[in-house]
Coordinates of C-alpha atoms in Angstrom, one line a residue:
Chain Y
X392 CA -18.1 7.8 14.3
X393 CA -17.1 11.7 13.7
X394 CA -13.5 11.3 14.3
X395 CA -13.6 8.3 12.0
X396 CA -15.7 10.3 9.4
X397 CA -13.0 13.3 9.9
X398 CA -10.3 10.7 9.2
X399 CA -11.7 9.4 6.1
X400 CA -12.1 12.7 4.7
X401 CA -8.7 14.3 5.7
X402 CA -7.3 10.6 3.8
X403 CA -9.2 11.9 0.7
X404 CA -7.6 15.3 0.9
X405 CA -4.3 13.5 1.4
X406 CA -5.0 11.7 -1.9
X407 CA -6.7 14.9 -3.5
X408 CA -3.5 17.1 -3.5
X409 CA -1.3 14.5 -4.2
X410 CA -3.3 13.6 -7.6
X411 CA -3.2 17.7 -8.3
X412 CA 0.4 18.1 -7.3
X413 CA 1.5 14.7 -8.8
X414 CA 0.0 16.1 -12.6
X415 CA -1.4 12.6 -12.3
X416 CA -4.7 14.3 -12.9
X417 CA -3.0 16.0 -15.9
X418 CA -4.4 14.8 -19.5
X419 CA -1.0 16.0 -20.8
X420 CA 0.8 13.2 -18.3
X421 CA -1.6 10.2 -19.5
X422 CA -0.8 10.7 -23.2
X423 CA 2.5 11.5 -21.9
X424 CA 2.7 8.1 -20.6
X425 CA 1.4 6.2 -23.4
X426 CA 4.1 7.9 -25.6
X427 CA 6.4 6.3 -23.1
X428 CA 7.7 9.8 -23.1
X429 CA 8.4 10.3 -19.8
X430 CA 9.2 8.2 -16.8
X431 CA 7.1 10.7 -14.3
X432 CA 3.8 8.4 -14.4
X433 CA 5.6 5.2 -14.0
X434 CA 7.6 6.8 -10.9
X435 CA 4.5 7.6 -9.6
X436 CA 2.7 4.4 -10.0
X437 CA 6.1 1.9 -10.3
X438 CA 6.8 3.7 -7.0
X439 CA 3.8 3.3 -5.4
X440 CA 3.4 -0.1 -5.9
X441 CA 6.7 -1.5 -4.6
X442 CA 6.5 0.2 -1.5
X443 CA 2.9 -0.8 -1.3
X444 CA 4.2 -4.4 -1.4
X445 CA 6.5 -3.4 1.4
X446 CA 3.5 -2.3 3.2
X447 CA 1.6 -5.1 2.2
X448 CA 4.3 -8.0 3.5
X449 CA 5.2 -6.0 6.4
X450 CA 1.3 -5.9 7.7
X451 CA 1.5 -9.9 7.0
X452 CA 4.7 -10.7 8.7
X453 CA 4.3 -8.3 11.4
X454 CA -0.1 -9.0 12.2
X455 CA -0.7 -5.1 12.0
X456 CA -4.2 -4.3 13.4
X457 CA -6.1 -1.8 12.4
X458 CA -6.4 1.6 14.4
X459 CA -9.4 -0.1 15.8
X460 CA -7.6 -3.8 16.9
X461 CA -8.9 -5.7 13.8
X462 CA -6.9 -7.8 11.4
X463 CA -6.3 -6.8 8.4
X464 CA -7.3 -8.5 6.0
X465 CA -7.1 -8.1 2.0
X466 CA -9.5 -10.7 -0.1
X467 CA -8.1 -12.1 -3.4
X468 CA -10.0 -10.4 -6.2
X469 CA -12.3 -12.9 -8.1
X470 CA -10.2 -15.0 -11.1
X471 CA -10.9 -14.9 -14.2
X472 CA -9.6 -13.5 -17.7
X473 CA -12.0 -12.0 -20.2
X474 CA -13.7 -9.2 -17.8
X475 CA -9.8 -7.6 -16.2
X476 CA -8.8 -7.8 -20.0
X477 CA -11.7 -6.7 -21.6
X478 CA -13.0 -4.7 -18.5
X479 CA -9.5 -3.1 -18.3
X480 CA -9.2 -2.1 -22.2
X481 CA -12.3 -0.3 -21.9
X482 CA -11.1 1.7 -19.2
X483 CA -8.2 2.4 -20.7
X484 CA -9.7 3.8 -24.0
X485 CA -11.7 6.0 -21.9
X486 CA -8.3 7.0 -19.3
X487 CA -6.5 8.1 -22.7
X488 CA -9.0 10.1 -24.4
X489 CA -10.6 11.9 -21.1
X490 CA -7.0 11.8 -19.4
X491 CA -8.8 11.0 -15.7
X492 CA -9.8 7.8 -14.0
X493 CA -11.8 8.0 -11.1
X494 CA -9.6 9.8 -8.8
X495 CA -8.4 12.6 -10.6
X496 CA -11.6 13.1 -11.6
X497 CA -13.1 14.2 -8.5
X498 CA -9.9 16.0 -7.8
X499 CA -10.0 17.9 -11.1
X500 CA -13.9 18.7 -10.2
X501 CA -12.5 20.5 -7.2
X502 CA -9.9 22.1 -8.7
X503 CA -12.5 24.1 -10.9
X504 CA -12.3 22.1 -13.8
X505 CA -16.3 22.0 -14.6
X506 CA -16.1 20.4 -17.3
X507 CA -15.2 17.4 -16.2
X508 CA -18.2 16.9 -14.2
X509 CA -19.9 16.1 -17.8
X510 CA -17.0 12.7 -17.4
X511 CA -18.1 12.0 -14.0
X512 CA -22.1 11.9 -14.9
X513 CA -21.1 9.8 -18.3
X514 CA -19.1 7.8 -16.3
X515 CA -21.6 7.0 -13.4
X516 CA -23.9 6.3 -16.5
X517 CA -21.8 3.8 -17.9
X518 CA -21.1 1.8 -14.7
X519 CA -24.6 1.9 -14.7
X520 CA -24.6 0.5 -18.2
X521 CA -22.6 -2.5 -16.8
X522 CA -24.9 -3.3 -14.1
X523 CA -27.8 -3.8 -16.3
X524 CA -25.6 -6.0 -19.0
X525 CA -23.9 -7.6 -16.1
X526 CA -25.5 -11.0 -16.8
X527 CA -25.0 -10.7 -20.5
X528 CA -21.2 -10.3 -20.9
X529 CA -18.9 -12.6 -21.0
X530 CA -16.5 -12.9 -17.1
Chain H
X965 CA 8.8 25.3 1.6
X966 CA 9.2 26.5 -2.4
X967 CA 8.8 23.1 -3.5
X968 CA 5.5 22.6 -2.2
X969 CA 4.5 24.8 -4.9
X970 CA 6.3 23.5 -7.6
X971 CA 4.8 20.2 -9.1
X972 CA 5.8 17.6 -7.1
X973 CA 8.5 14.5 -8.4
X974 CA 7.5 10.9 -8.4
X975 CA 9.4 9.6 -6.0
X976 CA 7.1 12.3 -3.3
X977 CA 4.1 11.9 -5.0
X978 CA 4.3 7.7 -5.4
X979 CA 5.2 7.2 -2.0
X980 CA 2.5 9.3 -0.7
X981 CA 0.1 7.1 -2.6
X982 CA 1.2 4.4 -0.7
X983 CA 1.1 5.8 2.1
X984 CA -2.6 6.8 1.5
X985 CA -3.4 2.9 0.5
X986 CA -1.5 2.3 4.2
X987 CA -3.8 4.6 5.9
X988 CA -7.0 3.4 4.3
X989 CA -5.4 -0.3 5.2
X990 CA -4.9 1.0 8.8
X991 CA -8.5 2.6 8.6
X992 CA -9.9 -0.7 7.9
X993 CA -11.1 -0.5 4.2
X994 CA -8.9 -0.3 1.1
X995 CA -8.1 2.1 -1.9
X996 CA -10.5 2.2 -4.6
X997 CA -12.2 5.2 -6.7
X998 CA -14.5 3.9 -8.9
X999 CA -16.8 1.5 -6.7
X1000 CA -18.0 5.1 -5.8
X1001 CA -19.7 5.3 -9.0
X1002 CA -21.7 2.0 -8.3
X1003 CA -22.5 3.2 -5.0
X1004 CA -23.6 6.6 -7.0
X1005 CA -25.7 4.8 -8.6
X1006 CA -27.5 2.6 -6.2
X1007 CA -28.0 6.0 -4.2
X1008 CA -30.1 6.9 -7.2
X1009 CA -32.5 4.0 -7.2
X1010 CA -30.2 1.6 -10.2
X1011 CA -31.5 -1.1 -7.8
X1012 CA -34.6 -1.1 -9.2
X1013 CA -33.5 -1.4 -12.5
X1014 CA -30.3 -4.0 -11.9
X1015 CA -29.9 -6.6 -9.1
X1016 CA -26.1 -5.6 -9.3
X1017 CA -27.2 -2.1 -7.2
X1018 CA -29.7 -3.5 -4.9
X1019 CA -27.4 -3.4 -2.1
X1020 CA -27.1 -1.9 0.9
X1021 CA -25.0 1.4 -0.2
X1022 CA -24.6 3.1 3.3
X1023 CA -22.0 0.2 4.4
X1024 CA -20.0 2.4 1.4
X1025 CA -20.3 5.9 2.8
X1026 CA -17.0 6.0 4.5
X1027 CA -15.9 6.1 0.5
X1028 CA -17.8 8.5 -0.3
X1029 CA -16.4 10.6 2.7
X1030 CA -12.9 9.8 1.0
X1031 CA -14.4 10.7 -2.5
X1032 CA -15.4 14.1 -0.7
X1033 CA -12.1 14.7 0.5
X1034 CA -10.5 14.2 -2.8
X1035 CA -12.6 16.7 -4.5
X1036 CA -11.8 19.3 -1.4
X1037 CA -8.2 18.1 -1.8
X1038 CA -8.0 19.4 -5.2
X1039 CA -9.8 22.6 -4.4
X1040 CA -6.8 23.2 -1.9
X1041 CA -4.3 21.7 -4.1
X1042 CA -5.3 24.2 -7.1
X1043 CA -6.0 27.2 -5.1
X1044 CA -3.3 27.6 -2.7
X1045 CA -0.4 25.0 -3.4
X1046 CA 0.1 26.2 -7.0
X1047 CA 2.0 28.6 -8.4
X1048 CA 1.8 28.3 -12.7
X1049 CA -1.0 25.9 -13.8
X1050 CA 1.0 23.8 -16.3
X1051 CA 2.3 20.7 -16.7
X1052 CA 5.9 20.9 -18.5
X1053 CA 6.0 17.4 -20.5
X1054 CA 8.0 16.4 -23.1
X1055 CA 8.8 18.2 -26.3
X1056 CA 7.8 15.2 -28.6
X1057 CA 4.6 15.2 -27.1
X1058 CA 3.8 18.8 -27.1
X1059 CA 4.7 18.8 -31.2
X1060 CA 2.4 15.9 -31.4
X1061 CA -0.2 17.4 -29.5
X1062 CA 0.1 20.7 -31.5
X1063 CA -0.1 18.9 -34.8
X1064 CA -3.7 17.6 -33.7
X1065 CA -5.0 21.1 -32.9
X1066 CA -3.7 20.9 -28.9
X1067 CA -2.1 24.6 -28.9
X1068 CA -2.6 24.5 -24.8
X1069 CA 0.1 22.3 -24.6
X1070 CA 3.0 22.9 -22.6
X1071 CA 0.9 25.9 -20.8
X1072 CA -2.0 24.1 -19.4
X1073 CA -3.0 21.9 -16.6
X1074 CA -5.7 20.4 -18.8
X1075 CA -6.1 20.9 -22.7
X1076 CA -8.0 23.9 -22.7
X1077 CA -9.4 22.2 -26.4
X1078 CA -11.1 19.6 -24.3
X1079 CA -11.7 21.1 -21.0
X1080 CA -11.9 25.0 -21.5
X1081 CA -16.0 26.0 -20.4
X1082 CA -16.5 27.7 -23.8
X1083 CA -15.8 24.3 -25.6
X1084 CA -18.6 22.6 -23.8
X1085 CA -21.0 23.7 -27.1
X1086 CA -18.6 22.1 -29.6
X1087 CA -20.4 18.9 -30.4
X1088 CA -17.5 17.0 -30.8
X1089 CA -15.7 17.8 -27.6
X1090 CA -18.9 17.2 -25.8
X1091 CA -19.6 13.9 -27.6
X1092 CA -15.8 13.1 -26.7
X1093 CA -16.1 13.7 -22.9
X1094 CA -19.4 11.5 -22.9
X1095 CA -18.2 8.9 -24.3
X1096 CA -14.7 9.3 -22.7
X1097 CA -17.3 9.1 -19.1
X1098 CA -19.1 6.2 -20.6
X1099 CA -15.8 3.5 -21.1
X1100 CA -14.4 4.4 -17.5
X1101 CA -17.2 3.5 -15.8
X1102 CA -18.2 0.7 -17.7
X1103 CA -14.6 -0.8 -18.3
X1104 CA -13.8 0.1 -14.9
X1105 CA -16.8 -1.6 -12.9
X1106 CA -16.5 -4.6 -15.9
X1107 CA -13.0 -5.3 -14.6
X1108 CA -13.6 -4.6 -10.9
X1109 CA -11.4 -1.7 -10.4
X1110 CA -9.5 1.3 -11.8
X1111 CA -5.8 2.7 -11.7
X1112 CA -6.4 3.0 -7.2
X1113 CA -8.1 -0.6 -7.2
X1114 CA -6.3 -2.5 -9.6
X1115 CA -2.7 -0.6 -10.1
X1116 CA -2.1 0.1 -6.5
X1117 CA -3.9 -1.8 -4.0
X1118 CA -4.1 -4.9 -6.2
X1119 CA -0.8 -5.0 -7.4
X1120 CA 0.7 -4.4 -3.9
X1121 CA -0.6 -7.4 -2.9
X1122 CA 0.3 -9.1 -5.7
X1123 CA -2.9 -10.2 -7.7
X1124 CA -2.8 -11.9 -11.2
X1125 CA -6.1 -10.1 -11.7
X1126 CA -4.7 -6.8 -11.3
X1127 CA -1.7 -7.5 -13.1
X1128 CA -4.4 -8.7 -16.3
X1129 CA -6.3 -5.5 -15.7
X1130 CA -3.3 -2.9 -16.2
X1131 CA -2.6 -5.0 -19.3
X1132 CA -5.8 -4.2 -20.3
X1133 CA -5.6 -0.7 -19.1
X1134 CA -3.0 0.1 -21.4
X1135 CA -3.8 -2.1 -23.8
X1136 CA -7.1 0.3 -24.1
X1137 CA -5.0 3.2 -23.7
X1138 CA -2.2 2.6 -26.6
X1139 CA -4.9 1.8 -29.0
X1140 CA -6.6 5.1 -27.8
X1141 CA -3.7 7.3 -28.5
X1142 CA -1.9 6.2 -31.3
X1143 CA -4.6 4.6 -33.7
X1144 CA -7.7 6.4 -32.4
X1145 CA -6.3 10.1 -31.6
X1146 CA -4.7 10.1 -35.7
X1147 CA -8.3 9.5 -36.6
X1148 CA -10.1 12.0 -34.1
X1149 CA -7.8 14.7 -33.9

């Protein structure tokens, strides 16, 4: 349980510097991005991606088990239309203006960027804003 | 070992993403940042308040673990990997960003206008942040994932839904910066 606690936070690390060192977790790079100024964020996330279907195909093909002998195993996401779209716009109104999504957030909060602690609360807030309207919005 | 310092290209840094996905895959769970802030909020009691957090959040701690590691991540990241904190983006943007009042651009990691401490008693930047916070979470739990969920481990394995939900990302996005920030900024 310890070694696999130790290896789920030394993944996070991993992810932590990259989002730091990447400028992924920069503001600047996300309106960057949507002035389809620069190619950096669609290397990062264009790159990502097609070797993550790589990854993906090869752990098919190939019946990779986990480090512990299990299958792995990745469960199609729900259909549907209205909640990714709408869901997804929301998100990205809020990516835009605060410049983090919820990894860069938590990295930015450890590299000494208080402020955005004030996103993180707002945004735990509004997820549980969703929760309580759940059954009320359209899917 | 310079370059470790410098910022670090996209074809490092997107490759190491996957490779984070890979270990997480390998690990026996998979990529994904902002089912955190559910399972933040059914450690707070939401379940008494919404059905949709009455759930067993310890079967989620491993994420938290992860979400723990990010934050110490960038506390390494910013502290000892780093020489100048600044991102160097385009010139177009920088002019942009000047014209709304941005003068940190092109010498700051974050906007200092948005992020700087002494800011947090402007109302407006506080009432920005809030409600900046308030559309990721609920856009993000809405359409069941954010840029890790939906942009990486969902379109990796090729899901429609994931594919809809970066539509919508930028979709949100676009309108955000160029109809919204002319009007804000």
């Amino acid at each position: 349980m310890i070694v696999r606690g130790i290896g789920f936070l030394l993944i996070g690390v991993l992810f932590g510097i990259v989002l730091i060192k990447s400028e992924a977790a920069s503001w600047f790079r996300i309106i960057e991005m949507f002035e389809f100024k620069s190619f950096h964020m669609y290397g990062i996330i264009g790159s990502a991606v097609i070797l993550g279907i790589i990854i993906i195909k090869g752990i098919q093909k190939f019946k990779i088990k986990s480090f512990y002998g299990a299958p792995i195993t990745i469960e199609p996401k729900e259909n549907g239309t209205v909640r990714y779209l709408m869901g997804g716009a929301f998100f990205g109104l809020g990516w835009a203006l605060t410049g983090a999504c919820p990894g860069p957030m938590f990295a930015l909060a450890g590299a000494g960027f208080y402020a955005i602690l004030i996103v993180i609360a707002s945004a735990t807030f509004g997820t549980f804003l969703y929760g309580l309207l759940k059954d009320k919005l359209p899917h | 070992m310079d370059w470790i310092m410098e910022p670090w290209p996209w074809y490092i840094s997107g490759p190491m993403i996957a490779f984070v996905m890979f270990l997480l895959l390998m690990m026996g769970r998979k990529l994904g940042m902002s089912s955190n802030l559910r399972t933040l909020c059914a450690i707070c009691g939401a379940g008494k308040r919404a059905t949709f957090f009455d759930y067993d959040w310890r079967a989620q701690k491993w994420n938290l673990i992860v979400v723990a590691g990010v934050v110490l991540g960038g506390f390494l990241a910013a502290n000892f990997l780093m020489n100048e904190k600044k991102v160097d983006i385009h010139d177009d943007v920088v002019k942009d960003l000047n014209a709304y009042g941005f003068a940190s651009a092109d010498n700051a990691y974050l906007p200092k206008e948005l992020y700087a401490a002494e800011n947090l008693s402007n109302p407006k930047v506080l009432a920005l942040l809030i409600i900046g916070g308030l559309f990721i979470g609920f856009g993000t739990r809405y359409a069941g994932g954010c840029t890790s969920g939906h942009a990486i481990s969902g379109l990796s394995s090729l899901q429609l839904s994931s594919l809809i939900a970066v539509i919508g990302f930028f979709a949100g996005g676009l309108f955000m910066v160029h109809i919204i920030f002319p009007l804000i900024f």
